[in-house]
C-alpha cells in the first residue's frame, strides 16, 4: 500500500485473449493489421510509441501540482456518466493542486466523500491552455491521424487529447467512444488494465440495457446519450461478471492487456473498452479520425446535428439526492466563446447546416472560412 491505498493485481478475465504487443509499426502496417483488420479492426499495444517523450521524464503528480496547480479539475467517482442509475455519480470541481493532495495525503476531505470508489481526474485538457506541454509529447508515428495539431482543426485536436490521472482502483466503465472515433492511450505513470470487446458483440454485452432498460422500449439504439438506454455503454463489468443479469456476456470475447509505463494501447473505433488503474496512474488519451473512419465520423456528427435541430423532450425533474450528486458541471464546462453554447443553439445549428468530410478536414464546417470551428468541436461534447 502507498498513500493508504493498496495497489491491485490484474484481474483474471474468463476466456481472455491477450492483446498483441507490437513495436516498429508503420502506419501502413497498423492500418492493415489493426485499423481495418477483419472489418472492425483489432487492438494492439505499441511498446515504442512514446520513446523520447519528455513526459516520461517530467510528468508526475508532484510536477502537475507544482506547474499547473491552479487549473480547475473535474473529478468523478464514476465514469462515464450514467443517468438513471440507483447510486448517482458524484462530481467535484477543485484546483488540480488540491486533487493531488487527495492522491498523496491520508484522510483528505475528498476521501470522506467516497462511496466505495475513488474520484478520477479524467477530464483535464491541458493542451488547450498550456502550449509548453505540447513539447512533452510527440505525434504518434505508428498510425494515421487526420486531426492536425495546427491549423483549422488545432483547437479540436487539443480538446481530443486529455490527461487521465488518479489513484489505484479508478475505473472507466465499459463503453465505446462516440462518433466512431479511434483512440490511443499511453501509460506515462503506473499500471492500468484494459478489457476490450469487438463492436460486433454489442448485443452480447447487453449494450443499452441499464438499470432502467425497461423504459427504453421504442426509443431505438443509442437513445439518450449518457442514460441507461445509451447503446454506446454496457453495464456489464468484466472484472466482476454477473452472468445471471447479463447471460449473453458469456459468449463475448474479451481482449485484455495490462499497460506498463511506456506502453500505448490502440483502440479501434467502436470497440468497447473497460479500464482499471492497478496503481497510481497517469494516462494520456487521444481520440482521432483517419481515412478509415472519417466518413463515419462525419455521418455520426451530422446525425447528432440533425437531432439537435428537432424539438427536444423536457427533462424530468430529478430527485434532490441526484441533483446534489450530479451537479450541472458533471461533464466538463463548455467553452462559450462566440456564443455557440448559449441559448438559441438549435437555431444556430439549423442555420449552419451539416458538414461534409472535406469541410471537417479543412475546418470549414460553417460553410466558409478556414479558421477553427468551435461549433464542430462542441458537438463532440468536449
mmCIF file of C-alpha atoms in Angstrom:
data_model
loop_
_atom_site.group_PDB
_atom_site.id
_atom_site.type_symbol
_atom_site.label_atom_id
_atom_site.label_comp_id
_atom_site.label_asym_id
_atom_site.label_seq_id
_atom_site.Cartn_x
_atom_site.Cartn_y
_atom_site.Cartn_z
ATOM 1 C CA UNK A 1 0.000 0.000 0.000
ATOM 2 C CA UNK A 2 1.111 3.552 -0.728
ATOM 3 C CA UNK A 3 -0.611 6.710 0.499
ATOM 4 C CA UNK A 4 -3.008 4.378 2.313
ATOM 5 C CA UNK A 5 -4.350 2.770 -0.910
ATOM 6 C CA UNK A 6 -3.473 -0.780 -1.893
ATOM 7 C CA UNK A 7 -2.054 -1.491 -5.316
ATOM 8 C CA UNK A 8 -4.050 -4.033 -7.289
ATOM 9 C CA UNK A 9 -3.107 -7.180 -9.125
ATOM 10 C CA UNK A 10 -4.525 -7.687 -12.636
ATOM 11 C CA UNK A 11 -7.954 -9.282 -12.748
ATOM 12 C CA UNK A 12 -8.458 -12.714 -14.238
ATOM 13 C CA UNK A 13 -10.983 -12.366 -17.070
ATOM 14 C CA UNK A 14 -12.524 -15.688 -18.231
ATOM 15 C CA UNK A 15 -11.782 -16.539 -21.853
ATOM 16 C CA UNK A 16 -9.485 -13.552 -22.328
ATOM 17 C CA UNK A 17 -7.334 -13.166 -25.442
ATOM 18 C CA UNK A 18 -4.081 -11.285 -24.742
ATOM 19 C CA UNK A 19 -3.797 -8.158 -26.853
ATOM 20 C CA UNK A 20 -0.780 -8.414 -29.123
ATOM 21 C CA UNK A 21 2.247 -6.318 -28.217
ATOM 22 C CA UNK A 22 3.904 -4.643 -31.197
ATOM 23 C CA UNK A 23 6.891 -2.427 -31.968
ATOM 24 C CA UNK A 24 8.312 -0.816 -35.070
ATOM 25 C CA UNK A 25 4.882 -0.463 -36.693
ATOM 26 C CA UNK A 26 4.475 1.732 -39.750
ATOM 27 C CA UNK A 27 1.146 3.497 -40.382
ATOM 28 C CA UNK A 28 0.587 1.164 -43.339
ATOM 29 C CA UNK A 29 1.065 -1.931 -41.165
ATOM 30 C CA UNK A 30 -1.181 -0.562 -38.462
ATOM 31 C CA UNK A 31 -3.869 0.267 -40.993
ATOM 32 C CA UNK A 32 -3.944 -3.237 -42.466
ATOM 33 C CA UNK A 33 -3.361 -5.282 -39.311
ATOM 34 C CA UNK A 34 -5.189 -3.193 -36.686
ATOM 35 C CA UNK A 35 -7.310 -0.350 -38.096
ATOM 36 C CA UNK A 36 -9.361 -2.288 -40.658
ATOM 37 C CA UNK A 37 -8.468 -5.914 -39.890
ATOM 38 C CA UNK A 38 -11.494 -8.183 -40.078
ATOM 39 C CA UNK A 39 -13.745 -5.264 -40.966
ATOM 40 C CA UNK A 40 -13.794 -3.851 -37.432
ATOM 41 C CA UNK A 41 -10.129 -3.524 -36.504
ATOM 42 C CA UNK A 42 -8.014 -5.244 -33.881
ATOM 43 C CA UNK A 43 -6.455 -3.572 -30.831
ATOM 44 C CA UNK A 44 -2.752 -3.714 -30.112
ATOM 45 C CA UNK A 45 -0.262 -2.497 -27.518
ATOM 46 C CA UNK A 46 2.591 -0.497 -29.042
ATOM 47 C CA UNK A 47 5.677 -0.631 -26.855
ATOM 48 C CA UNK A 48 7.848 2.002 -28.554
ATOM 49 C CA UNK A 49 5.370 4.757 -29.439
ATOM 50 C CA UNK A 50 6.497 7.185 -26.712
ATOM 51 C CA UNK A 51 10.263 6.703 -26.876
ATOM 52 C CA UNK A 52 11.925 10.070 -26.400
ATOM 53 C CA UNK A 53 8.896 11.815 -24.913
ATOM 54 C CA UNK A 54 9.807 14.374 -22.261
ATOM 55 C CA UNK A 55 6.555 13.481 -20.480
ATOM 56 C CA UNK A 56 8.097 10.174 -19.453
ATOM 57 C CA UNK A 57 10.749 12.103 -17.528
ATOM 58 C CA UNK A 58 8.728 15.084 -16.323
ATOM 59 C CA UNK A 59 5.178 14.006 -15.579
ATOM 60 C CA UNK A 60 4.236 13.082 -12.038
ATOM 61 C CA UNK A 61 1.541 14.129 -9.585
ATOM 62 C CA UNK A 62 4.020 16.484 -7.932
ATOM 63 C CA UNK A 63 5.017 18.009 -11.290
ATOM 64 C CA UNK A 64 1.393 18.669 -12.221
ATOM 65 C CA UNK A 65 0.727 20.222 -8.811
ATOM 66 C CA UNK A 66 3.782 22.466 -8.996
ATOM 67 C CA UNK A 67 3.412 23.614 -12.609
ATOM 68 C CA UNK A 68 -0.356 23.575 -13.167
ATOM 69 C CA UNK A 69 -1.810 23.520 -9.661
ATOM 70 C CA UNK A 70 -4.225 26.420 -10.299
ATOM 71 C CA UNK A 71 -6.011 24.601 -13.135
ATOM 72 C CA UNK A 72 -9.578 23.684 -12.272
ATOM 73 C CA UNK A 73 -10.099 19.927 -12.441
ATOM 74 C CA UNK A 74 -13.340 17.968 -12.558
ATOM 75 C CA UNK A 75 -13.198 14.597 -10.809
ATOM 76 C CA UNK A 76 -15.894 11.914 -10.788
ATOM 77 C CA UNK A 77 -16.335 8.778 -8.730
ATOM 78 C CA UNK A 78 -17.875 7.024 -11.745
ATOM 79 C CA UNK A 79 -17.148 7.283 -15.446
ATOM 80 C CA UNK A 80 -18.661 7.581 -17.964
ATOM 81 C CA UNK A 81 -21.740 9.398 -16.696
ATOM 82 C CA UNK A 82 -24.885 7.253 -16.483
ATOM 83 C CA UNK A 83 -28.059 8.995 -15.529
ATOM 84 C CA UNK A 84 -30.784 6.893 -14.005
ATOM 85 C CA UNK A 85 -28.569 4.548 -12.007
ATOM 86 C CA UNK A 86 -29.532 3.817 -8.419
ATOM 87 C CA UNK A 87 -26.414 5.466 -6.949
ATOM 88 C CA UNK A 88 -25.798 8.658 -8.949
ATOM 89 C CA UNK A 89 -22.322 9.734 -9.934
ATOM 90 C CA UNK A 90 -20.649 12.250 -7.642
ATOM 91 C CA UNK A 91 -18.704 15.103 -9.192
ATOM 92 C CA UNK A 92 -16.409 17.679 -7.635
ATOM 93 C CA UNK A 93 -14.606 20.640 -9.106
ATOM 94 C CA UNK A 94 -11.387 21.649 -7.421
ATOM 95 C CA UNK A 95 -7.896 23.028 -8.132
ATOM 96 C CA UNK A 96 -5.545 20.450 -9.568
ATOM 97 C CA UNK A 97 -3.212 21.098 -6.630
ATOM 98 C CA UNK A 98 -5.957 20.057 -4.203
ATOM 99 C CA UNK A 99 -6.690 16.894 -6.188
ATOM 100 C CA UNK A 100 -3.020 15.912 -5.964
ATOM 101 C CA UNK A 101 -3.266 16.311 -2.190
ATOM 102 C CA UNK A 102 -6.192 13.892 -2.282
ATOM 103 C CA UNK A 103 -3.963 11.408 -4.123
ATOM 104 C CA UNK A 104 -0.999 11.745 -1.802
ATOM 105 C CA UNK A 105 -2.300 12.635 1.682
ATOM 106 C CA UNK A 106 -4.081 10.289 4.050
ATOM 107 C CA UNK A 107 -7.546 11.250 5.288
ATOM 108 C CA UNK A 108 -8.065 14.025 2.765
ATOM 109 C CA UNK A 109 -11.535 15.590 2.932
ATOM 110 C CA UNK A 110 -12.403 14.207 -0.510
ATOM 111 C CA UNK A 111 -11.732 10.677 0.743
ATOM 112 C CA UNK A 112 -14.621 11.132 3.167
ATOM 113 C CA UNK A 113 -16.984 11.579 0.207
ATOM 114 C CA UNK A 114 -16.082 8.300 -1.447
ATOM 115 C CA UNK A 115 -18.854 5.745 -1.823
ATOM 116 C CA UNK A 116 -16.705 2.704 -2.467
ATOM 117 C CA UNK A 117 -14.765 4.084 -5.437
ATOM 118 C CA UNK A 118 -12.152 6.862 -5.609
ATOM 119 C CA UNK A 119 -12.522 10.090 -7.551
ATOM 120 C CA UNK A 120 -10.994 10.057 -11.020
ATOM 121 C CA UNK A 121 -9.481 13.070 -12.787
ATOM 122 C CA UNK A 122 -10.491 12.103 -16.322
ATOM 123 C CA UNK A 123 -11.384 15.399 -17.988
ATOM 124 C CA UNK A 124 -8.218 17.525 -17.955
ATOM 125 C CA UNK A 125 -7.402 19.066 -21.359
ATOM 126 C CA UNK A 126 -4.151 20.916 -20.574
ATOM 127 C CA UNK A 127 -3.050 21.329 -24.184
ATOM 128 C CA UNK A 128 -5.778 23.942 -24.660
ATOM 129 C CA UNK A 129 -4.109 26.364 -22.263
ATOM 130 C CA UNK A 130 -0.531 25.198 -21.736
ATOM 131 C CA UNK A 131 1.307 25.477 -25.026
ATOM 132 C CA UNK A 132 4.579 24.314 -23.484
ATOM 133 C CA UNK A 133 3.088 20.899 -22.736
ATOM 134 C CA UNK A 134 2.997 20.136 -26.444
ATOM 135 C CA UNK A 135 6.774 19.758 -26.259
ATOM 136 C CA UNK A 136 6.349 16.992 -23.673
ATOM 137 C CA UNK A 137 4.770 14.570 -26.146
ATOM 138 C CA UNK A 138 5.093 13.709 -29.817
ATOM 139 C CA UNK A 139 2.847 12.877 -32.724
ATOM 140 C CA UNK A 140 2.136 9.162 -32.960
ATOM 141 C CA UNK A 141 4.063 7.756 -35.897
ATOM 142 C CA UNK A 142 2.511 4.282 -35.946
ATOM 143 C CA UNK A 143 -0.999 5.326 -37.045
ATOM 144 C CA UNK A 144 -2.572 7.809 -39.458
ATOM 145 C CA UNK A 145 -4.278 10.746 -37.721
ATOM 146 C CA UNK A 146 -6.078 13.415 -39.797
ATOM 147 C CA UNK A 147 -6.877 15.715 -36.854
ATOM 148 C CA UNK A 148 -3.955 18.068 -37.296
ATOM 149 C CA UNK A 149 -2.418 19.738 -34.258
ATOM 150 C CA UNK A 150 -2.048 23.077 -36.030
ATOM 151 C CA UNK A 151 -4.209 24.915 -38.499
ATOM 152 C CA UNK A 152 -8.015 24.793 -38.801
ATOM 153 C CA UNK A 153 -8.501 21.785 -36.507
ATOM 154 C CA UNK A 154 -5.918 22.805 -33.918
ATOM 155 C CA UNK A 155 -8.381 23.566 -31.128
ATOM 156 C CA UNK A 156 -10.346 20.398 -31.822
ATOM 157 C CA UNK A 157 -7.092 18.429 -31.690
ATOM 158 C CA UNK A 158 -6.297 19.820 -28.245
ATOM 159 C CA UNK A 159 -9.785 19.008 -26.986
ATOM 160 C CA UNK A 160 -9.459 15.435 -28.207
ATOM 161 C CA UNK A 161 -6.257 14.967 -26.179
ATOM 162 C CA UNK A 162 -6.733 14.518 -22.431
ATOM 163 C CA UNK A 163 -4.736 13.528 -19.384
ATOM 164 C CA UNK A 164 -6.339 10.971 -17.056
ATOM 165 C CA UNK A 165 -4.882 10.503 -13.602
ATOM 166 C CA UNK A 166 -5.906 9.110 -10.266
ATOM 167 C CA UNK A 167 -5.261 6.565 -7.517
ATOM 168 C CA UNK A 168 -5.496 2.771 -7.774
ATOM 169 C CA UNK A 169 -8.998 1.377 -8.412
ATOM 170 C CA UNK A 170 -10.191 4.260 -10.593
ATOM 171 C CA UNK A 171 -12.422 2.728 -13.252
ATOM 172 C CA UNK A 172 -13.653 3.609 -16.708
ATOM 173 C CA UNK A 173 -16.768 1.512 -17.190
ATOM 174 C CA UNK A 174 -17.484 -0.488 -20.333
ATOM 175 C CA UNK A 175 -18.363 1.729 -23.293
ATOM 176 C CA UNK A 176 -17.256 2.684 -26.781
ATOM 177 C CA UNK A 177 -16.273 6.189 -27.842
ATOM 178 C CA UNK A 178 -18.848 8.221 -29.728
ATOM 179 C CA UNK A 179 -18.751 9.456 -33.331
ATOM 180 C CA UNK A 180 -16.803 6.365 -34.486
ATOM 181 C CA UNK A 181 -13.515 7.807 -33.245
ATOM 182 C CA UNK A 182 -10.364 5.752 -32.782
ATOM 183 C CA UNK A 183 -8.366 6.176 -29.591
ATOM 184 C CA UNK A 184 -4.890 5.618 -28.293
ATOM 185 C CA UNK A 185 -3.974 5.630 -24.611
ATOM 186 C CA UNK A 186 -0.363 5.980 -23.461
ATOM 187 C CA UNK A 187 0.583 4.955 -19.950
ATOM 188 C CA UNK A 188 3.001 7.559 -18.607
ATOM 189 C CA UNK A 189 2.965 6.517 -14.940
ATOM 190 C CA UNK A 190 1.729 3.398 -13.203
ATOM 191 C CA UNK A 191 -0.105 0.341 -14.499
ATOM 192 C CA UNK A 192 -3.591 0.022 -15.932
ATOM 193 C CA UNK A 193 -5.585 -2.990 -17.077
ATOM 194 C CA UNK A 194 -7.839 -2.824 -20.136
ATOM 195 C CA UNK A 195 -10.577 -5.191 -21.273
ATOM 196 C CA UNK A 196 -11.869 -4.692 -24.843
ATOM 197 C CA UNK A 197 -14.659 -6.273 -26.884
ATOM 198 C CA UNK A 198 -15.343 -6.006 -30.642
ATOM 199 C CA UNK A 199 -18.129 -3.656 -31.661
ATOM 200 C CA UNK A 200 -19.917 -6.572 -33.337
ATOM 201 C CA UNK A 201 -20.505 -8.055 -29.861
ATOM 202 C CA UNK A 202 -22.553 -5.133 -28.547
ATOM 203 C CA UNK A 203 -25.632 -7.357 -28.269
ATOM 204 C CA UNK A 204 -23.670 -9.921 -26.261
ATOM 205 C CA UNK A 205 -22.641 -7.166 -23.851
ATOM 206 C CA UNK A 206 -26.274 -6.062 -23.394
ATOM 207 C CA UNK A 207 -25.310 -2.572 -24.581
ATOM 208 C CA UNK A 208 -28.017 -0.045 -23.799
ATOM 209 C CA UNK A 209 -29.621 -2.319 -21.205
ATOM 210 C CA UNK A 210 -29.087 -0.418 -17.970
ATOM 211 C CA UNK A 211 -30.910 -0.283 -14.651
ATOM 212 C CA UNK A 212 -33.933 1.360 -16.276
ATOM 213 C CA UNK A 213 -33.714 -0.581 -19.550
ATOM 214 C CA UNK A 214 -37.433 -1.341 -19.404
ATOM 215 C CA UNK A 215 -38.078 2.341 -20.080
ATOM 216 C CA UNK A 216 -36.114 2.218 -23.356
ATOM 217 C CA UNK A 217 -38.785 0.438 -25.380
ATOM 218 C CA UNK A 218 -39.427 2.215 -28.636
ATOM 219 C CA UNK A 219 -36.558 4.661 -28.212
ATOM 220 C CA UNK A 220 -34.184 2.844 -30.525
ATOM 221 C CA UNK A 221 -30.477 2.098 -30.243
ATOM 222 C CA UNK A 222 -28.408 4.939 -28.951
ATOM 223 C CA UNK A 223 -31.349 6.769 -27.390
ATOM 224 C CA UNK A 224 -30.459 9.035 -24.549
ATOM 225 C CA UNK A 225 -26.691 9.557 -24.557
ATOM 226 C CA UNK A 226 -25.456 9.013 -21.011
ATOM 227 C CA UNK A 227 -28.656 7.239 -19.968
ATOM 228 C CA UNK A 228 -29.236 3.556 -19.331
ATOM 229 C CA UNK A 229 -30.650 3.341 -22.873
ATOM 230 C CA UNK A 230 -27.374 4.545 -24.398
ATOM 231 C CA UNK A 231 -26.173 1.843 -26.803
ATOM 232 C CA UNK A 232 -22.611 3.156 -26.501
ATOM 233 C CA UNK A 233 -22.490 1.834 -22.934
ATOM 234 C CA UNK A 234 -22.684 -1.610 -21.376
ATOM 235 C CA UNK A 235 -23.449 -2.106 -17.709
ATOM 236 C CA UNK A 236 -21.614 -5.431 -17.717
ATOM 237 C CA UNK A 237 -18.491 -5.473 -15.507
ATOM 238 C CA UNK A 238 -15.874 -7.842 -16.960
ATOM 239 C CA UNK A 239 -13.910 -7.888 -13.680
ATOM 240 C CA UNK A 240 -16.962 -8.962 -11.678
ATOM 241 C CA UNK A 241 -19.177 -10.698 -14.249
ATOM 242 C CA UNK A 242 -22.836 -11.138 -13.350
ATOM 243 C CA UNK A 243 -23.992 -13.721 -15.865
ATOM 244 C CA UNK A 244 -27.419 -14.015 -14.290
ATOM 245 C CA UNK A 245 -28.107 -10.398 -15.117
ATOM 246 C CA UNK A 246 -26.138 -10.392 -18.393
ATOM 247 C CA UNK A 247 -26.360 -14.001 -19.686
ATOM 248 C CA UNK A 248 -25.265 -13.258 -23.258
ATOM 249 C CA UNK A 249 -21.955 -11.867 -21.974
ATOM 250 C CA UNK A 250 -20.728 -15.461 -21.530
ATOM 251 C CA UNK A 251 -20.432 -15.620 -25.304
ATOM 252 C CA UNK A 252 -18.481 -12.359 -25.653
ATOM 253 C CA UNK A 253 -14.746 -12.429 -26.368
ATOM 254 C CA UNK A 254 -12.643 -10.221 -24.086
ATOM 255 C CA UNK A 255 -9.278 -8.905 -25.290
ATOM 256 C CA UNK A 256 -7.089 -7.997 -22.316
ATOM 257 C CA UNK A 257 -3.875 -6.046 -21.747
ATOM 258 C CA UNK A 258 -2.009 -4.571 -18.803
ATOM 259 C CA UNK A 259 -0.275 -1.351 -19.804
ATOM 260 C CA UNK A 260 3.097 -0.705 -18.229
ATOM 261 C CA UNK A 261 4.837 2.670 -18.304
ATOM 262 C CA UNK A 262 5.716 3.486 -21.902
ATOM 263 C CA UNK A 263 3.018 1.267 -23.430
ATOM 264 C CA UNK A 264 0.341 2.647 -25.772
ATOM 265 C CA UNK A 265 -2.967 0.906 -26.440
ATOM 266 C CA UNK A 266 -4.589 1.403 -29.838
ATOM 267 C CA UNK A 267 -8.384 1.019 -29.605
ATOM 268 C CA UNK A 268 -10.160 0.889 -32.992
ATOM 269 C CA UNK A 269 -13.371 2.818 -33.499
ATOM 270 C CA UNK A 270 -16.412 1.153 -31.997
ATOM 271 C CA UNK A 271 -14.597 -1.247 -29.693
ATOM 272 C CA UNK A 272 -15.997 -1.416 -26.173
ATOM 273 C CA UNK A 273 -13.368 -0.887 -23.504
ATOM 274 C CA UNK A 274 -13.116 -1.063 -19.732
ATOM 275 C CA UNK A 275 -10.123 0.163 -17.707
ATOM 276 C CA UNK A 276 -8.997 -0.025 -14.098
ATOM 277 C CA UNK A 277 -5.882 1.553 -12.587
ATOM 278 C CA UNK A 278 -3.767 -1.005 -10.745
ATOM 279 C CA UNK A 279 -1.539 1.656 -9.191
ATOM 280 C CA UNK A 280 -1.356 5.461 -9.087
ATOM 281 C CA UNK A 281 -1.724 6.249 -12.762
ATOM 282 C CA UNK A 282 -1.182 8.942 -15.380
ATOM 283 C CA UNK A 283 -2.520 8.213 -18.867
ATOM 284 C CA UNK A 284 -2.501 10.374 -21.989
ATOM 285 C CA UNK A 285 -5.547 9.698 -24.190
ATOM 286 C CA UNK A 286 -6.367 10.912 -27.684
ATOM 287 C CA UNK A 287 -9.403 10.410 -29.917
ATOM 288 C CA UNK A 288 -8.948 10.887 -33.644
ATOM 289 C CA UNK A 289 -10.190 10.015 -37.090
ATOM 290 C CA UNK A 290 -8.290 8.948 -40.189
ATOM 291 C CA UNK A 291 -9.069 7.723 -43.686
ATOM 292 C CA UNK A 292 -10.735 4.585 -42.304
ATOM 293 C CA UNK A 293 -13.332 6.307 -40.132
ATOM 294 C CA UNK A 294 -13.549 9.928 -41.315
ATOM 295 C CA UNK A 295 -16.765 9.309 -43.254
ATOM 296 C CA UNK A 296 -18.384 7.553 -40.270
ATOM 297 C CA UNK A 297 -17.282 10.384 -38.004
ATOM 298 C CA UNK A 298 -18.900 12.980 -40.275
ATOM 299 C CA UNK A 299 -22.036 10.856 -40.656
ATOM 300 C CA UNK A 300 -22.343 10.465 -36.883
ATOM 301 C CA UNK A 301 -21.769 14.148 -36.293
ATOM 302 C CA UNK A 302 -24.356 15.120 -38.884
ATOM 303 C CA UNK A 303 -26.878 12.680 -37.403
ATOM 304 C CA UNK A 304 -26.415 14.205 -33.967
ATOM 305 C CA UNK A 305 -26.568 17.655 -35.546
ATOM 306 C CA UNK A 306 -29.928 16.909 -37.192
ATOM 307 C CA UNK A 307 -31.299 15.708 -33.858
ATOM 308 C CA UNK A 308 -30.239 18.962 -32.244
ATOM 309 C CA UNK A 309 -32.457 20.893 -34.664
ATOM 310 C CA UNK A 310 -35.546 18.911 -33.577
ATOM 311 C CA UNK A 311 -37.700 19.835 -30.565
ATOM 312 C CA UNK A 312 -36.170 18.182 -27.516
ATOM 313 C CA UNK A 313 -38.243 16.482 -24.787
ATOM 314 C CA UNK A 314 -38.366 18.323 -21.489
ATOM 315 C CA UNK A 315 -36.125 16.674 -18.865
ATOM 316 C CA UNK A 316 -37.909 15.038 -15.959
ATOM 317 C CA UNK A 317 -37.270 16.563 -12.527
ATOM 318 C CA UNK A 318 -34.568 14.709 -10.663
ATOM 319 C CA UNK A 319 -34.698 13.815 -7.021
ATOM 320 C CA UNK A 320 -32.981 16.127 -4.570
ATOM 321 C CA UNK A 321 -30.328 13.487 -3.927
ATOM 322 C CA UNK A 322 -29.495 13.075 -7.596
ATOM 323 C CA UNK A 323 -29.464 16.819 -8.140
ATOM 324 C CA UNK A 324 -26.899 17.220 -5.410
ATOM 325 C CA UNK A 325 -24.786 14.279 -6.582
ATOM 326 C CA UNK A 326 -24.755 15.133 -10.292
ATOM 327 C CA UNK A 327 -24.340 18.926 -10.489
ATOM 328 C CA UNK A 328 -24.635 20.859 -13.705
ATOM 329 C CA UNK A 329 -20.881 20.633 -14.234
ATOM 330 C CA UNK A 330 -20.839 16.835 -14.087
ATOM 331 C CA UNK A 331 -19.283 16.966 -17.546
ATOM 332 C CA UNK A 332 -16.522 19.474 -18.410
ATOM 333 C CA UNK A 333 -17.887 23.017 -18.801
ATOM 334 C CA UNK A 334 -18.243 24.010 -22.427
ATOM 335 C CA UNK A 335 -16.490 26.951 -23.940
ATOM 336 C CA UNK A 336 -18.890 29.833 -24.601
ATOM 337 C CA UNK A 337 -16.673 31.934 -26.801
ATOM 338 C CA UNK A 338 -18.668 33.192 -29.746
ATOM 339 C CA UNK A 339 -21.974 32.265 -28.110
ATOM 340 C CA UNK A 340 -22.172 28.804 -29.656
ATOM 341 C CA UNK A 341 -23.075 27.278 -26.306
ATOM 342 C CA UNK A 342 -25.663 29.822 -25.282
ATOM 343 C CA UNK A 343 -29.430 29.871 -25.809
ATOM 344 C CA UNK A 344 -30.561 29.618 -29.390
ATOM 345 C CA UNK A 345 -28.099 26.788 -30.105
ATOM 346 C CA UNK A 346 -30.657 24.756 -32.065
ATOM 347 C CA UNK A 347 -31.410 27.646 -34.386
ATOM 348 C CA UNK A 348 -27.667 28.213 -34.768
ATOM 349 C CA UNK A 349 -27.205 24.575 -35.798
ATOM 350 C CA UNK A 350 -30.071 24.790 -38.266
ATOM 351 C CA UNK A 351 -28.576 27.860 -39.939
ATOM 352 C CA UNK A 352 -25.182 26.179 -40.068
ATOM 353 C CA UNK A 353 -26.248 23.010 -41.865
ATOM 354 C CA UNK A 354 -24.489 19.668 -41.966
ATOM 355 C CA UNK A 355 -20.787 19.271 -42.682
ATOM 356 C CA UNK A 356 -19.104 17.256 -45.381
ATOM 357 C CA UNK A 357 -15.936 15.267 -44.816
ATOM 358 C CA UNK A 358 -13.993 17.887 -46.746
ATOM 359 C CA UNK A 359 -15.379 20.697 -44.598
ATOM 360 C CA UNK A 360 -14.289 18.817 -41.466
ATOM 361 C CA UNK A 361 -10.907 18.097 -42.967
ATOM 362 C CA UNK A 362 -10.233 21.755 -43.692
ATOM 363 C CA UNK A 363 -12.155 23.303 -40.791
ATOM 364 C CA UNK A 364 -14.993 24.697 -42.930
ATOM 365 C CA UNK A 365 -17.985 23.315 -41.035
ATOM 366 C CA UNK A 366 -19.781 26.633 -41.205
ATOM 367 C CA UNK A 367 -19.629 26.630 -44.971
ATOM 368 C CA UNK A 368 -16.881 29.173 -45.275
ATOM 369 C CA UNK A 369 -13.562 30.294 -43.908
ATOM 370 C CA UNK A 370 -10.659 28.219 -42.686
ATOM 371 C CA UNK A 371 -10.416 29.346 -39.073
ATOM 372 C CA UNK A 372 -11.054 26.682 -36.455
ATOM 373 C CA UNK A 373 -14.723 25.968 -35.910
ATOM 374 C CA UNK A 374 -15.749 25.623 -32.255
ATOM 375 C CA UNK A 375 -19.251 24.574 -33.298
ATOM 376 C CA UNK A 376 -17.806 21.392 -34.793
ATOM 377 C CA UNK A 377 -15.944 20.722 -31.568
ATOM 378 C CA UNK A 378 -18.858 21.419 -29.269
ATOM 379 C CA UNK A 379 -20.883 18.707 -30.951
ATOM 380 C CA UNK A 380 -18.480 16.173 -29.530
ATOM 381 C CA UNK A 381 -19.454 17.117 -26.013
ATOM 382 C CA UNK A 382 -15.867 18.062 -25.275
#
